[in-house]
GROMACS .gro file of C-alpha atoms in nm:
model
  230
    1UNK     CA    1   5.475  -4.156  -3.380
    2UNK     CA    2   5.186  -4.217  -3.619
    3UNK     CA    3   4.934  -4.423  -3.428
    4UNK     CA    4   4.737  -4.706  -3.589
    5UNK     CA    5   4.433  -4.897  -3.466
    6UNK     CA    6   4.640  -5.173  -3.307
    7UNK     CA    7   4.820  -4.921  -3.083
    8UNK     CA    8   4.518  -4.844  -2.864
    9UNK     CA    9   4.234  -5.002  -2.669
   10UNK     CA   10   3.911  -4.903  -2.494
   11UNK     CA   11   3.887  -4.959  -2.118
   12UNK     CA   12   3.614  -4.922  -1.860
   13UNK     CA   13   3.717  -4.768  -1.530
   14UNK     CA   14   3.669  -4.902  -1.179
   15UNK     CA   15   3.741  -4.646  -0.909
   16UNK     CA   16   3.918  -4.771  -0.598
   17UNK     CA   17   3.916  -4.643  -0.241
   18UNK     CA   18   4.050  -4.288  -0.196
   19UNK     CA   19   4.414  -4.258  -0.092
   20UNK     CA   20   4.449  -3.992   0.176
   21UNK     CA   21   4.773  -3.800   0.210
   22UNK     CA   22   4.962  -3.785   0.540
   23UNK     CA   23   5.319  -3.774   0.669
   24UNK     CA   24   5.549  -4.003   0.466
   25UNK     CA   25   5.258  -4.116   0.246
   26UNK     CA   26   5.351  -4.213  -0.111
   27UNK     CA   27   5.178  -4.385  -0.402
   28UNK     CA   28   5.238  -4.761  -0.408
   29UNK     CA   29   5.217  -4.790  -0.786
   30UNK     CA   30   5.212  -4.588  -1.105
   31UNK     CA   31   4.883  -4.541  -1.286
   32UNK     CA   32   4.595  -4.305  -1.350
   33UNK     CA   33   4.427  -4.133  -1.057
   34UNK     CA   34   4.133  -3.896  -1.018
   35UNK     CA   35   4.202  -3.604  -0.786
   36UNK     CA   36   3.954  -3.557  -0.503
   37UNK     CA   37   4.133  -3.274  -0.324
   38UNK     CA   38   4.467  -3.089  -0.327
   39UNK     CA   39   4.650  -2.958  -0.020
   40UNK     CA   40   4.653  -2.580   0.011
   41UNK     CA   41   5.031  -2.582   0.068
   42UNK     CA   42   5.321  -2.813  -0.027
   43UNK     CA   43   5.093  -3.051  -0.220
   44UNK     CA   44   5.249  -3.362  -0.368
   45UNK     CA   45   5.031  -3.329  -0.681
   46UNK     CA   46   5.256  -3.227  -0.974
   47UNK     CA   47   5.256  -2.861  -1.084
   48UNK     CA   48   5.246  -2.723  -1.437
   49UNK     CA   49   5.560  -2.662  -1.645
   50UNK     CA   50   5.700  -2.320  -1.550
   51UNK     CA   51   5.766  -2.255  -1.920
   52UNK     CA   52   5.402  -2.317  -2.020
   53UNK     CA   53   5.203  -2.031  -2.169
   54UNK     CA   54   4.922  -1.823  -2.023
   55UNK     CA   55   4.661  -2.078  -2.131
   56UNK     CA   56   4.811  -2.344  -1.899
   57UNK     CA   57   4.684  -2.411  -1.546
   58UNK     CA   58   4.767  -2.652  -1.263
   59UNK     CA   59   4.582  -2.974  -1.197
   60UNK     CA   60   4.261  -2.929  -0.998
   61UNK     CA   61   4.009  -3.149  -0.811
   62UNK     CA   62   3.805  -3.386  -1.032
   63UNK     CA   63   4.081  -3.395  -1.294
   64UNK     CA   64   4.263  -3.713  -1.399
   65UNK     CA   65   4.642  -3.747  -1.397
   66UNK     CA   66   4.911  -4.014  -1.412
   67UNK     CA   67   5.061  -4.066  -1.066
   68UNK     CA   68   5.402  -4.228  -1.040
   69UNK     CA   69   5.510  -4.479  -0.779
   70UNK     CA   70   5.678  -4.301  -0.490
   71UNK     CA   71   5.498  -3.969  -0.543
   72UNK     CA   72   5.430  -3.813  -0.204
   73UNK     CA   73   5.086  -3.713  -0.080
   74UNK     CA   74   5.069  -3.461   0.201
   75UNK     CA   75   4.775  -3.391   0.431
   76UNK     CA   76   4.499  -3.245   0.218
   77UNK     CA   77   4.591  -3.447  -0.091
   78UNK     CA   78   4.335  -3.715  -0.176
   79UNK     CA   79   4.341  -3.920  -0.497
   80UNK     CA   80   4.129  -4.208  -0.623
   81UNK     CA   81   4.302  -4.494  -0.811
   82UNK     CA   82   4.154  -4.586  -1.150
   83UNK     CA   83   4.166  -4.953  -1.248
   84UNK     CA   84   4.149  -4.995  -1.626
   85UNK     CA   85   3.957  -5.297  -1.756
   86UNK     CA   86   3.992  -5.379  -2.125
   87UNK     CA   87   3.645  -5.411  -2.279
   88UNK     CA   88   3.633  -5.737  -2.469
   89UNK     CA   89   3.332  -5.681  -2.698
   90UNK     CA   90   3.454  -5.360  -2.866
   91UNK     CA   91   3.581  -5.338  -3.223
   92UNK     CA   92   3.559  -4.970  -3.323
   93UNK     CA   93   3.527  -4.631  -3.153
   94UNK     CA   94   3.420  -4.318  -3.339
   95UNK     CA   95   3.472  -3.974  -3.188
   96UNK     CA   96   3.350  -3.641  -3.323
   97UNK     CA   97   3.376  -3.290  -3.179
   98UNK     CA   98   3.156  -3.002  -3.293
   99UNK     CA   99   3.172  -2.632  -3.222
  100UNK     CA  100   2.905  -2.363  -3.250
  101UNK     CA  101   2.925  -2.015  -3.396
  102UNK     CA  102   2.703  -1.707  -3.387
  103UNK     CA  103   2.631  -1.471  -3.674
  104UNK     CA  104   2.726  -1.118  -3.560
  105UNK     CA  105   2.710  -0.953  -3.901
  106UNK     CA  106   2.620  -0.582  -3.902
  107UNK     CA  107   2.608  -0.313  -4.168
  108UNK     CA  108   2.972  -0.240  -4.094
  109UNK     CA  109   3.056  -0.570  -4.265
  110UNK     CA  110   2.868  -0.496  -4.589
  111UNK     CA  111   3.178  -0.369  -4.771
  112UNK     CA  112   3.367  -0.691  -4.701
  113UNK     CA  113   3.103  -0.903  -4.867
  114UNK     CA  114   3.140  -1.160  -4.590
  115UNK     CA  115   2.940  -1.235  -4.278
  116UNK     CA  116   3.108  -1.197  -3.938
  117UNK     CA  117   3.101  -1.478  -3.684
  118UNK     CA  118   3.194  -1.530  -3.318
  119UNK     CA  119   3.290  -1.865  -3.172
  120UNK     CA  120   3.038  -2.017  -2.932
  121UNK     CA  121   3.130  -2.089  -2.572
  122UNK     CA  122   3.047  -2.460  -2.584
  123UNK     CA  123   3.164  -2.766  -2.775
  124UNK     CA  124   2.982  -3.095  -2.825
  125UNK     CA  125   3.164  -3.426  -2.839
  126UNK     CA  126   2.976  -3.733  -2.955
  127UNK     CA  127   3.044  -4.069  -3.114
  128UNK     CA  128   2.961  -4.436  -3.120
  129UNK     CA  129   3.118  -4.756  -2.992
  130UNK     CA  130   3.070  -5.075  -3.192
  131UNK     CA  131   3.134  -5.441  -3.127
  132UNK     CA  132   2.956  -5.773  -3.089
  133UNK     CA  133   2.703  -5.919  -2.850
  134UNK     CA  134   2.895  -6.092  -2.571
  135UNK     CA  135   2.710  -6.264  -2.287
  136UNK     CA  136   3.004  -6.253  -2.045
  137UNK     CA  137   3.084  -5.881  -2.072
  138UNK     CA  138   3.002  -5.688  -1.751
  139UNK     CA  139   3.038  -5.357  -1.940
  140UNK     CA  140   2.782  -5.465  -2.199
  141UNK     CA  141   2.541  -5.569  -1.924
  142UNK     CA  142   2.573  -5.225  -1.764
  143UNK     CA  143   2.475  -5.069  -2.096
  144UNK     CA  144   2.177  -5.302  -2.136
  145UNK     CA  145   2.053  -5.212  -1.788
  146UNK     CA  146   1.996  -4.856  -1.909
  147UNK     CA  147   1.742  -4.957  -2.169
  148UNK     CA  148   1.564  -5.261  -2.027
  149UNK     CA  149   1.509  -5.460  -1.711
  150UNK     CA  150   1.776  -5.731  -1.675
  151UNK     CA  151   1.743  -6.058  -1.483
  152UNK     CA  152   2.046  -6.267  -1.389
  153UNK     CA  153   1.989  -6.631  -1.293
  154UNK     CA  154   2.309  -6.802  -1.173
  155UNK     CA  155   2.142  -7.127  -1.066
  156UNK     CA  156   2.136  -7.027  -0.699
  157UNK     CA  157   1.964  -6.689  -0.706
  158UNK     CA  158   1.762  -6.479  -0.948
  159UNK     CA  159   1.842  -6.108  -0.939
  160UNK     CA  160   1.632  -5.839  -1.105
  161UNK     CA  161   1.803  -5.516  -1.211
  162UNK     CA  162   1.578  -5.219  -1.277
  163UNK     CA  163   1.652  -4.990  -1.571
  164UNK     CA  164   1.873  -4.707  -1.442
  165UNK     CA  165   2.054  -4.433  -1.634
  166UNK     CA  166   2.414  -4.373  -1.531
  167UNK     CA  167   2.739  -4.205  -1.630
  168UNK     CA  168   2.989  -4.445  -1.789
  169UNK     CA  169   3.359  -4.380  -1.731
  170UNK     CA  170   3.588  -4.491  -2.014
  171UNK     CA  171   3.957  -4.456  -2.097
  172UNK     CA  172   4.073  -4.484  -2.458
  173UNK     CA  173   4.439  -4.534  -2.541
  174UNK     CA  174   4.508  -4.403  -2.891
  175UNK     CA  175   4.881  -4.472  -2.872
  176UNK     CA  176   4.963  -4.713  -2.592
  177UNK     CA  177   5.211  -4.943  -2.763
  178UNK     CA  178   5.489  -4.691  -2.819
  179UNK     CA  179   5.868  -4.713  -2.775
  180UNK     CA  180   6.027  -4.601  -2.449
  181UNK     CA  181   6.070  -4.224  -2.448
  182UNK     CA  182   5.791  -4.167  -2.702
  183UNK     CA  183   5.451  -4.021  -2.618
  184UNK     CA  184   5.148  -4.227  -2.529
  185UNK     CA  185   4.807  -4.070  -2.596
  186UNK     CA  186   4.508  -4.136  -2.373
  187UNK     CA  187   4.150  -4.009  -2.362
  188UNK     CA  188   3.948  -4.002  -2.041
  189UNK     CA  189   3.589  -3.958  -2.143
  190UNK     CA  190   3.287  -3.997  -1.916
  191UNK     CA  191   2.977  -4.048  -2.130
  192UNK     CA  192   2.603  -4.076  -2.127
  193UNK     CA  193   2.445  -4.309  -2.384
  194UNK     CA  194   2.181  -4.185  -2.628
  195UNK     CA  195   2.098  -4.490  -2.838
  196UNK     CA  196   2.172  -4.862  -2.827
  197UNK     CA  197   2.138  -5.109  -3.115
  198UNK     CA  198   2.166  -5.487  -3.081
  199UNK     CA  199   2.074  -5.672  -3.401
  200UNK     CA  200   2.030  -6.046  -3.456
  201UNK     CA  201   2.109  -6.144  -3.816
  202UNK     CA  202   2.025  -6.481  -3.969
  203UNK     CA  203   2.394  -6.568  -3.985
  204UNK     CA  204   2.725  -6.431  -3.862
  205UNK     CA  205   2.818  -6.225  -3.559
  206UNK     CA  206   2.552  -6.026  -3.373
  207UNK     CA  207   2.645  -5.655  -3.380
  208UNK     CA  208   2.621  -5.437  -3.070
  209UNK     CA  209   2.670  -5.060  -3.079
  210UNK     CA  210   2.570  -4.749  -2.892
  211UNK     CA  211   2.589  -4.374  -2.940
  212UNK     CA  212   2.732  -4.156  -2.666
  213UNK     CA  213   2.773  -3.794  -2.564
  214UNK     CA  214   3.067  -3.682  -2.350
  215UNK     CA  215   2.976  -3.514  -2.019
  216UNK     CA  216   3.191  -3.204  -1.982
  217UNK     CA  217   3.104  -3.161  -1.615
  218UNK     CA  218   3.306  -3.474  -1.531
  219UNK     CA  219   3.630  -3.322  -1.666
  220UNK     CA  220   3.712  -3.527  -1.979
  221UNK     CA  221   4.071  -3.486  -2.094
  222UNK     CA  222   4.325  -3.588  -2.358
  223UNK     CA  223   4.646  -3.699  -2.185
  224UNK     CA  224   4.992  -3.716  -2.344
  225UNK     CA  225   5.226  -3.933  -2.138
  226UNK     CA  226   5.596  -3.998  -2.197
  227UNK     CA  227   5.656  -4.374  -2.207
  228UNK     CA  228   5.873  -4.489  -1.917
  229UNK     CA  229   6.094  -4.795  -1.892
  230UNK     CA  230   5.905  -5.101  -1.769
   0.00000   0.00000   0.00000
């Protein structure tokens, strides 16, 4: 399937209470979960395809996966449900990945006329998320709290929020509206923000956008999921 913009959405993530495995314990509903721990033996967490190549590994703690209703969880298995909340203010998401390389040219390469390079060990993934100023968006307020003190007056109380930097957990569906049996495509990307812009033009919508950098330590992943019958 060739995905278009209308096939995907950006979500913020709310983590629920951990679900602890035990005798006869199963998942109550299908959805995305973050793995906290995996049982040393007879785990209910799915294993890798036996036909996969040498570059494939099993799921591990801190990774995200799609758990299906009825999946068993034995003692030692602990997963955290992920509630996806569609972010209302967003219009566009840009995503760019960059690699590094190192020049390892020596005199042995002179005859080739070309420099020799080795791939770097690390990759950077950055981008920006754009939309409009929306006063009722909790996700937008969380972003604002990083760059300024925020006061919320609800008529009964006045609450002051200090400026605090945090990790933002997002899920992007690139191909969510697909036919049954086709592949959905999801991106779990935890990000830190690096710049926020909130303009106020004389007329028209007020733009809101921020630049982000993906935090590799939080196990970002691209997830291909076969669409099941509703």
